[in-house]
Short mmCIF file of N, CA and C in Angstrom, two decimals:
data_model
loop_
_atom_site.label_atom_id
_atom_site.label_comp_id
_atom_site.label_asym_id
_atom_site.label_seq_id
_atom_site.Cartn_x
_atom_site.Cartn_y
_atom_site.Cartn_z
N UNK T 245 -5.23 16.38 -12.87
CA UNK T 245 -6.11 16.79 -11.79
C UNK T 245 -7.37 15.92 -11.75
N UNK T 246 -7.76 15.12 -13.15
CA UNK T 246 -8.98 15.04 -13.02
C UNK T 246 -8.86 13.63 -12.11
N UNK T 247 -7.78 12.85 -12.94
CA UNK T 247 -7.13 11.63 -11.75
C UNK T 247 -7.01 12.03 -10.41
N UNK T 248 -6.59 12.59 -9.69
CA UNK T 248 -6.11 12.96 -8.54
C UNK T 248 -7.85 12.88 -8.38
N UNK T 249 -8.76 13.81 -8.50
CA UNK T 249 -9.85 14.02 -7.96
C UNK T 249 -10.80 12.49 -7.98
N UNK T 250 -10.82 11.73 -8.98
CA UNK T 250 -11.66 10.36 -8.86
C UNK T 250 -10.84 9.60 -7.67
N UNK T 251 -9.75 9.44 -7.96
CA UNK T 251 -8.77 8.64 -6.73
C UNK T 251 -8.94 9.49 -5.37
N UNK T 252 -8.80 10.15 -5.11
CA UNK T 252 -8.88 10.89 -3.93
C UNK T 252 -10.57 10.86 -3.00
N UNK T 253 -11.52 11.32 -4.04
CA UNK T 253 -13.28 10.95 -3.84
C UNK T 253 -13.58 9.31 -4.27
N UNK T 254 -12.26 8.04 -4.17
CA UNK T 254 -12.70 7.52 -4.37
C UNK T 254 -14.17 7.28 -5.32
N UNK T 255 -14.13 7.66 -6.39
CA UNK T 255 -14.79 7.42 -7.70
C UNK T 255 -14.38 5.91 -8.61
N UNK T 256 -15.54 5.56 -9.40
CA UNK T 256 -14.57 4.93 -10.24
C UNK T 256 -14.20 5.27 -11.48
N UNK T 257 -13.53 4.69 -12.42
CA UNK T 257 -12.95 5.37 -13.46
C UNK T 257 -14.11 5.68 -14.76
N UNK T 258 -15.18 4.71 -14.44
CA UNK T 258 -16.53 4.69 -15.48
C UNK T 258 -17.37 5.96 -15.15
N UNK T 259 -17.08 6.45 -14.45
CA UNK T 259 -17.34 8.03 -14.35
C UNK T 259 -17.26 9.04 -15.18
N UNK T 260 -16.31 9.11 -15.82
CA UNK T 260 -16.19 9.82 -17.49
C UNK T 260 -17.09 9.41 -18.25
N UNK T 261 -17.59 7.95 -18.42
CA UNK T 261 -18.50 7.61 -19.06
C UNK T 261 -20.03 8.24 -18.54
N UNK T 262 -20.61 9.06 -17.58
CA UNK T 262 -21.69 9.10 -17.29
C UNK T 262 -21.99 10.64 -18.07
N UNK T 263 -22.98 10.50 -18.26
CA UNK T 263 -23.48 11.87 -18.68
C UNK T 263 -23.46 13.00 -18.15
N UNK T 264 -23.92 12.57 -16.70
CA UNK T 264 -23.43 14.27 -15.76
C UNK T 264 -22.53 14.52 -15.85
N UNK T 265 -21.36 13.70 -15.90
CA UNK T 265 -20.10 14.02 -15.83
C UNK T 265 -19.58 14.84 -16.96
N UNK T 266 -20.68 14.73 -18.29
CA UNK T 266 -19.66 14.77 -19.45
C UNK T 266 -20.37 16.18 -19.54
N UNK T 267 -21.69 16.71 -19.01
CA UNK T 267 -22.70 17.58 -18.93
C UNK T 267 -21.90 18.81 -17.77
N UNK T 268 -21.25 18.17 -16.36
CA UNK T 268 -20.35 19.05 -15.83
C UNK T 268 -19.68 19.70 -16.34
N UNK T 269 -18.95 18.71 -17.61
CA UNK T 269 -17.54 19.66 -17.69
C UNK T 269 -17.80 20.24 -18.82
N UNK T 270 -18.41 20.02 -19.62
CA UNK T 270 -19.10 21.04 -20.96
C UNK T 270 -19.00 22.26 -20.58
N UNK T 271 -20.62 22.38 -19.30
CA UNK T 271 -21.03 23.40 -18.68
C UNK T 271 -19.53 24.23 -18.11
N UNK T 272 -18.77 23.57 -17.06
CA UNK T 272 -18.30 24.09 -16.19
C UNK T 272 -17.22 24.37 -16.75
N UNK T 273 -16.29 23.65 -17.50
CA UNK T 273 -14.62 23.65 -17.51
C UNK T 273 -15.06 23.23 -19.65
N UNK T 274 -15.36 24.52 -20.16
CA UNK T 274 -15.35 23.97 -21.48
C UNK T 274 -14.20 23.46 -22.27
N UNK T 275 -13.04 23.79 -22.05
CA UNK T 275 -11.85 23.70 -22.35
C UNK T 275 -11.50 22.66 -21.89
N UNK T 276 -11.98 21.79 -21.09
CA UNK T 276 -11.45 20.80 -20.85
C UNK T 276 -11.91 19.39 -21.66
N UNK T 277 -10.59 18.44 -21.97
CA UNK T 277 -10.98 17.78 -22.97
C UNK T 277 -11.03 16.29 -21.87
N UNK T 278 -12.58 15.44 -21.92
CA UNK T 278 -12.74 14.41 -20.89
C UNK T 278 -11.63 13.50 -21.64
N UNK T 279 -10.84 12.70 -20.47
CA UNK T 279 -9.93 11.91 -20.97
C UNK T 279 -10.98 10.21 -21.09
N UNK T 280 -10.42 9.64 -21.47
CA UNK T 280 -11.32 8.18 -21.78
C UNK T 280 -10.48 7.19 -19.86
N UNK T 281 -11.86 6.46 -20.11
CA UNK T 281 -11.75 5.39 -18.94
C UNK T 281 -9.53 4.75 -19.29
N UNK T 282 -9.51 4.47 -20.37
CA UNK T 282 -7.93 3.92 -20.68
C UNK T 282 -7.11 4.79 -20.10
N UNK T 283 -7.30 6.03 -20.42
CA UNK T 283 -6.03 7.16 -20.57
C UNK T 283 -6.21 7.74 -18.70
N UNK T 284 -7.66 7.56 -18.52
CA UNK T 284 -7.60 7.34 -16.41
C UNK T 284 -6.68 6.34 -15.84
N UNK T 285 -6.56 5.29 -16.36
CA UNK T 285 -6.17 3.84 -15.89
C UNK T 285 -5.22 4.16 -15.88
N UNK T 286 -4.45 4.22 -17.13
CA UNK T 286 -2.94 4.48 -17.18
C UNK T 286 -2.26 5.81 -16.31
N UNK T 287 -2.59 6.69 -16.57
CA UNK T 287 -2.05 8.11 -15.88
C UNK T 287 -1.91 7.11 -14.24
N UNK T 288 -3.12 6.97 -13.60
CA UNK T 288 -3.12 6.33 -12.63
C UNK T 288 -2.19 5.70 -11.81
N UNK T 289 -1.80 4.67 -12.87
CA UNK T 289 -0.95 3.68 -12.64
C UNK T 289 0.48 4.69 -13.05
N UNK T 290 0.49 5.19 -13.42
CA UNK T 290 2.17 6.12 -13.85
C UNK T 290 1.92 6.65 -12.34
N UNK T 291 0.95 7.52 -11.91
CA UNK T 291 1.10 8.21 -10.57
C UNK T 291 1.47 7.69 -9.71
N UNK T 292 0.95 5.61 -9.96
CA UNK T 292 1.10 4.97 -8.53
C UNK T 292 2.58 4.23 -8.30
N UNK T 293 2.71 4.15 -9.63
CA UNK T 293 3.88 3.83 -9.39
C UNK T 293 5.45 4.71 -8.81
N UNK T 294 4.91 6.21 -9.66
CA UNK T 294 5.91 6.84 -9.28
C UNK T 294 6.01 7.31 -7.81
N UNK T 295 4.91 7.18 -6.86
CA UNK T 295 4.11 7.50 -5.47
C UNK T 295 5.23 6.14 -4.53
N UNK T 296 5.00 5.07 -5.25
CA UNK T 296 5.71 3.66 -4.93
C UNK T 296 7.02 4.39 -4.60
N UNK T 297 7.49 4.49 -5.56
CA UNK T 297 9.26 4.81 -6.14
C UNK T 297 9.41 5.68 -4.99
N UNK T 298 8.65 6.79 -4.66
CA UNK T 298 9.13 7.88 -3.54
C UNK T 298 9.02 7.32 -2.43
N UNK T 299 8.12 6.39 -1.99
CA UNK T 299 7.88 6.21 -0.51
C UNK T 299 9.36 4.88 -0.39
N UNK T 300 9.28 4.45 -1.31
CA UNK T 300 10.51 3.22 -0.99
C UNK T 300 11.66 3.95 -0.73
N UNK T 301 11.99 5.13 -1.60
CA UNK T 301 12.92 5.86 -1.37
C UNK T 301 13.25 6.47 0.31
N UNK T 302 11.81 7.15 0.75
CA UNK T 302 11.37 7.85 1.70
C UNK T 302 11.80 6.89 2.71
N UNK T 303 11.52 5.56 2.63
CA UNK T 303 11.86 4.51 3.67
C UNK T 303 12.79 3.94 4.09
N UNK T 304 13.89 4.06 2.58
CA UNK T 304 15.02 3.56 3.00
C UNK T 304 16.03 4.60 3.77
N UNK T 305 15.51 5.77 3.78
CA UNK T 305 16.45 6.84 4.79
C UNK T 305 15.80 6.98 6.45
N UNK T 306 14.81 5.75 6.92
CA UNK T 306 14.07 5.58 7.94
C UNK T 306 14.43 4.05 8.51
N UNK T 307 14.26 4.66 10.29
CA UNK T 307 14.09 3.07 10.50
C UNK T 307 12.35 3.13 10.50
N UNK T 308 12.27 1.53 10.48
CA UNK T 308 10.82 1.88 9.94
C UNK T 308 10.20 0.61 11.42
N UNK T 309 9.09 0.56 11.60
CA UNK T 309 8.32 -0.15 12.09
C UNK T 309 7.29 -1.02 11.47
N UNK T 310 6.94 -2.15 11.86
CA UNK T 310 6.36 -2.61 10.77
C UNK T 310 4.64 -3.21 11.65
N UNK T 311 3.55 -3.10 11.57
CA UNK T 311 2.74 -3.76 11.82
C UNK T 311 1.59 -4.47 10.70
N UNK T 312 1.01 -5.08 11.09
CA UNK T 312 0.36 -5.93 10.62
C UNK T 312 -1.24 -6.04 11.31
N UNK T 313 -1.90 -6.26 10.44
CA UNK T 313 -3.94 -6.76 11.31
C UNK T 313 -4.48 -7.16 10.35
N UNK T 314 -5.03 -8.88 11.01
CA UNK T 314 -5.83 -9.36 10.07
C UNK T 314 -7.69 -9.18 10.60
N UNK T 315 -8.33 -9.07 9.48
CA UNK T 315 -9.56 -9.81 10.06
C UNK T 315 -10.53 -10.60 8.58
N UNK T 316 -11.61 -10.68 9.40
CA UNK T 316 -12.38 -11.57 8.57
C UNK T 316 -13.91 -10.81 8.30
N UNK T 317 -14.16 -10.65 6.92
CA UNK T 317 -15.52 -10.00 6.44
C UNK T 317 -16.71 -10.58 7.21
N UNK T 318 -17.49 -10.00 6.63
CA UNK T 318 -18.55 -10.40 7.05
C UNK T 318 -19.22 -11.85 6.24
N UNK T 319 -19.05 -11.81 5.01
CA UNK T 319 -18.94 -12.57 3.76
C UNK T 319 -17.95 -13.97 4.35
N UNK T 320 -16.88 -14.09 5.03
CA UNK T 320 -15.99 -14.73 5.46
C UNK T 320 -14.35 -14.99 4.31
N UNK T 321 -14.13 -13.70 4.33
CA UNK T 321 -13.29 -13.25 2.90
C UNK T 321 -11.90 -12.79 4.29
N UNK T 322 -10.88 -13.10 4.08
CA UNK T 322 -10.00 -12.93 5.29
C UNK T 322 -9.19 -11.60 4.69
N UNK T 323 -8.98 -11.10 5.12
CA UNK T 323 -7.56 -9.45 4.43
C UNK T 323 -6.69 -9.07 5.72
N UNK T 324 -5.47 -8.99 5.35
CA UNK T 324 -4.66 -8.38 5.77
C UNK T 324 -3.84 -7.26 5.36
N UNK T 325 -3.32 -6.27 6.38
CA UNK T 325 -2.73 -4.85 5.85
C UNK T 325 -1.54 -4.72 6.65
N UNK T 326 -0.89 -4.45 6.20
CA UNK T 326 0.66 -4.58 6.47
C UNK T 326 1.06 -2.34 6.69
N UNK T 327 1.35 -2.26 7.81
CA UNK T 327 1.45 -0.69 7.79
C UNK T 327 2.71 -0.39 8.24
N UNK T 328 3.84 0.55 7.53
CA UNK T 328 4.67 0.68 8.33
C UNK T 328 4.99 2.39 8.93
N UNK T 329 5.44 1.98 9.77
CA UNK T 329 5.42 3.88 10.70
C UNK T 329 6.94 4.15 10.93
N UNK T 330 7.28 5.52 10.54
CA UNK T 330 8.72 5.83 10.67
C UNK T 330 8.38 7.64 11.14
N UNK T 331 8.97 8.07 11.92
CA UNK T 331 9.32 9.14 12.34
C UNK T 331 10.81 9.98 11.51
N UNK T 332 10.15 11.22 10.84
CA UNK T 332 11.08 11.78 9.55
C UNK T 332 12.10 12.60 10.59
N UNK T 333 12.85 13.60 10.31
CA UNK T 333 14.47 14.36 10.78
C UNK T 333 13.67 15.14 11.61
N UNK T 334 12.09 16.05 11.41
CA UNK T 334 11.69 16.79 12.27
C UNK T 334 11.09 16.20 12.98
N UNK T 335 11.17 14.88 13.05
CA UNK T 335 10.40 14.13 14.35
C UNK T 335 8.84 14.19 14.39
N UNK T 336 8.23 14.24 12.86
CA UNK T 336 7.00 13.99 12.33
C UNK T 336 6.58 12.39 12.66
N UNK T 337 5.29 11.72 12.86
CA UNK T 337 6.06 10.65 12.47
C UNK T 337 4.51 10.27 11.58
N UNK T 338 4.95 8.94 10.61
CA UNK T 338 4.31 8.83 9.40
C UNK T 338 3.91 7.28 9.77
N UNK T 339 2.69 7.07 8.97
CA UNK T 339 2.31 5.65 8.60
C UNK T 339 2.13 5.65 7.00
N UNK T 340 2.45 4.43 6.30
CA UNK T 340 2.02 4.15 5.22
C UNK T 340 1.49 2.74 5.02
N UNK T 341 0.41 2.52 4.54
CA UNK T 341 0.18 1.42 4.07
C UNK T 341 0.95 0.55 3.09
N UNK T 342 1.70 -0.46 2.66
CA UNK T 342 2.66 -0.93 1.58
C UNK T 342 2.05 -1.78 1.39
N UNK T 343 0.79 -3.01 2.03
CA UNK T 343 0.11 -3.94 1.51
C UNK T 343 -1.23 -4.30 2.10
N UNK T 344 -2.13 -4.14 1.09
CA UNK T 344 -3.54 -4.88 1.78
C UNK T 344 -4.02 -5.96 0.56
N UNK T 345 -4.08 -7.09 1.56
CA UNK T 345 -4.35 -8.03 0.34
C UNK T 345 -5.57 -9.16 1.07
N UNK T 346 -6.10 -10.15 0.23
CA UNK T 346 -7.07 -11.27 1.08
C UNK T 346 -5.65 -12.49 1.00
N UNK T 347 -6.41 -12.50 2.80
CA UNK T 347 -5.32 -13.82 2.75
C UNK T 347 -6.40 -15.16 2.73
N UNK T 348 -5.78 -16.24 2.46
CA UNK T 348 -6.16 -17.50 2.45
C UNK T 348 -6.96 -17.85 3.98
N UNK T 349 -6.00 -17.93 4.76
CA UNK T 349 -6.54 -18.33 6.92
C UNK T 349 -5.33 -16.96 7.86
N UNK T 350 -5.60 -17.53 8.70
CA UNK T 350 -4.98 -16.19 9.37
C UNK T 350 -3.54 -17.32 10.70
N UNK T 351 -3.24 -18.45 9.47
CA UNK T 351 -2.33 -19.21 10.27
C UNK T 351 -1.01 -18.23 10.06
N UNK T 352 -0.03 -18.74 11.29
CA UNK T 352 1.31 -17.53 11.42
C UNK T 352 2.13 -18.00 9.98
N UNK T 353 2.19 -18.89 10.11
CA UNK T 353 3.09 -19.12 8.34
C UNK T 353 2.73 -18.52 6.95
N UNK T 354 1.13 -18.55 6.97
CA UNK T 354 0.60 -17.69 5.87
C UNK T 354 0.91 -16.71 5.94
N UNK T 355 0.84 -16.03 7.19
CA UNK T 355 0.81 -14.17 7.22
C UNK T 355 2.35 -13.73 7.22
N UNK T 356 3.93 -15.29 8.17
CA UNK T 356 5.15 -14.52 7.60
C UNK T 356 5.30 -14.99 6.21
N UNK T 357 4.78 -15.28 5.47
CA UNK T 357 5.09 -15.68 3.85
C UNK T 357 4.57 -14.33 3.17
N UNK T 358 3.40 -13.95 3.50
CA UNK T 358 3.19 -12.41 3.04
C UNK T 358 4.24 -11.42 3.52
N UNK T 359 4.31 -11.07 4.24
CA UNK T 359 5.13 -10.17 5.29
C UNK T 359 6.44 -10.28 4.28
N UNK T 360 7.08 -11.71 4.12
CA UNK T 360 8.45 -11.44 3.35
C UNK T 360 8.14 -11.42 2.21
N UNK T 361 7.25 -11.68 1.20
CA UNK T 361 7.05 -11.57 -0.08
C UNK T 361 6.99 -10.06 -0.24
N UNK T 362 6.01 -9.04 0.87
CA UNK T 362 5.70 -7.24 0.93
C UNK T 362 7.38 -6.82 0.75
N UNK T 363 8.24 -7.51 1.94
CA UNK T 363 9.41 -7.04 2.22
C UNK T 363 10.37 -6.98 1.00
N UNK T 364 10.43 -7.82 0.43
CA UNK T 364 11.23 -8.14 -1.19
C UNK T 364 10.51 -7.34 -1.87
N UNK T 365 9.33 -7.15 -1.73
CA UNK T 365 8.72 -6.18 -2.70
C UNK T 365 9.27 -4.45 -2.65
N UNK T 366 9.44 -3.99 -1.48
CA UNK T 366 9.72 -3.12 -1.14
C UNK T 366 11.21 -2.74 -0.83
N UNK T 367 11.88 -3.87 -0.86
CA UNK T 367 13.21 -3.54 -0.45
C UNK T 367 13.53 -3.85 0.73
N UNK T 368 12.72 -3.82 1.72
CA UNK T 368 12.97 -3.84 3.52
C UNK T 368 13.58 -5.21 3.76
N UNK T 369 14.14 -5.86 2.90
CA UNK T 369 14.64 -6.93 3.43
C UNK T 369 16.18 -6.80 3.79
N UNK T 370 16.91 -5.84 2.79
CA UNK T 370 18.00 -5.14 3.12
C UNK T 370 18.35 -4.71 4.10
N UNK T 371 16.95 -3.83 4.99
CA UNK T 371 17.25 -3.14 6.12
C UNK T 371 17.10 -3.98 7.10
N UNK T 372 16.86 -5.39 7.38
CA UNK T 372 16.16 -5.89 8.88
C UNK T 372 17.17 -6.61 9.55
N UNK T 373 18.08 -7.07 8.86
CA UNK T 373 19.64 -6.98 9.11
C UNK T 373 20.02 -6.26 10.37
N UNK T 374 20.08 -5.17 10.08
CA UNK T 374 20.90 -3.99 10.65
C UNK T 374 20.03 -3.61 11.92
N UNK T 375 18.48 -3.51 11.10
CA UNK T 375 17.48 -2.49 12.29
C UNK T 375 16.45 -3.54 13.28
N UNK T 376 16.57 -4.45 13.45
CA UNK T 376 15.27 -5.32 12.83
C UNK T 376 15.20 -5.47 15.15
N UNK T 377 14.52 -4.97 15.40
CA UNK T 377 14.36 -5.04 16.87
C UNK T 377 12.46 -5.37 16.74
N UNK T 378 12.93 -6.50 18.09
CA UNK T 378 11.72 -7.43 17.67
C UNK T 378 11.76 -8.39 19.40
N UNK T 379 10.55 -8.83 19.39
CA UNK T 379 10.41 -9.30 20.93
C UNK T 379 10.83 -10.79 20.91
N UNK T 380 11.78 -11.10 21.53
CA UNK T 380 12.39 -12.55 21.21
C UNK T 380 11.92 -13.62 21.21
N UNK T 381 10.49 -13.66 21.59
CA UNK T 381 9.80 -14.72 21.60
C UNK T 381 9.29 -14.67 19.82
N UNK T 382 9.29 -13.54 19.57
CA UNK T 382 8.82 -13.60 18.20
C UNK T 382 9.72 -13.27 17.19
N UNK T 383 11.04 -13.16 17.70
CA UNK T 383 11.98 -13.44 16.98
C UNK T 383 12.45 -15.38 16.69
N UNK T 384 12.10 -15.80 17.71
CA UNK T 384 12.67 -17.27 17.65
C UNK T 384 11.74 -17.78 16.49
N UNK T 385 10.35 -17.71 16.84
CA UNK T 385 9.46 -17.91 15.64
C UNK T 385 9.88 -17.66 14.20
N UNK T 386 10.49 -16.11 14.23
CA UNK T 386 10.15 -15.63 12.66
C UNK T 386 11.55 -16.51 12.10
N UNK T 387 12.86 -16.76 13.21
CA UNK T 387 13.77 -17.19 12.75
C UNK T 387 13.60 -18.78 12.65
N UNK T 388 12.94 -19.51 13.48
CA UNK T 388 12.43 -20.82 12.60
C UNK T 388 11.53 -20.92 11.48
N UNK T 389 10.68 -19.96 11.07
CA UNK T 389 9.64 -19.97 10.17
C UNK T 389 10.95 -19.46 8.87
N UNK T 390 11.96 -19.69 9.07
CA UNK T 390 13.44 -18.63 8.04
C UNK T 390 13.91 -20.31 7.43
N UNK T 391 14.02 -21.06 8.98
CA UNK T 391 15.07 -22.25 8.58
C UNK T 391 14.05 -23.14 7.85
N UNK T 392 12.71 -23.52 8.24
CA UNK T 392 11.60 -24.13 7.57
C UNK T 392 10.75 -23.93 5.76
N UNK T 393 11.73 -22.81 5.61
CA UNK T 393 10.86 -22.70 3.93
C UNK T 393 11.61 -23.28 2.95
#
């Protein structure tokens, strides 16, 4: 819980280390034993990964949509986020983020070299085969930017 709550309030993990913190839970939750900045990190990373494992799962029983938006900081630091949206059996429909990273420039070859590196990462390369509906002008592209690497 105590993970869930720093990740969620966006906290950082040196937070255990502060005194109020350690003064909260004395006071408030005596029984509770503060875990160390390591044993945050790790749990973390077990949560994120296993969070990973479900949504890949979650995706491969979806057709999925895929978008993309770059921009540029203020600093002049470039990032891109890769989002994909699928509508579940009750006709919910979902976005997830699968990649935000800094890119190098915001040329089209940089951003499909990310795009298929996310896709292998995730598996979706399996599915685009089958599902992969796309506007043909930007299909001709993505399929020469295929024969060019």
């Amino acid at each position: 819980a105590c993970v869930k709550m720093i990740v969620i309030d966006e906290m950082p993990f040196s937070i255990v280390d502060k005194m109020r913190f350690w003064l909260f839970c004395v006071v408030g939750i005596p029984l509770f034993k503060v875990p160390s900045r390591r044993t945050l990190v790790r749990t973390f990373l077990n949560m994120s990964n296993e969070s990973k494992a479900h949504l890949k799962k979650t995706l491969s029983a979806h057709r999925i949509c895929l978008t993309t938006n770059t921009w540029t900081s203020t600093p002049n630091t470039n990032y891109m986020v890769l989002t994909t949206h699928f509508i579940d059996h009750e006709w919910n429909m979902h976005k997830r983020i699968i990649n935000f990273c800094v890119i190098p420039n915001h040329y089209g070859t940089t951003i499909a070299k990310l795009i298929e590196n996310c896709w292998l990462e995730w598996g979706i390369d399996e599915l685009w085969q089958s599902q992969w509906i796309m506007l043909p002008q930007i299909k001709l592209l993505w399929i020469n930017y295929g024969k060019n690497k």
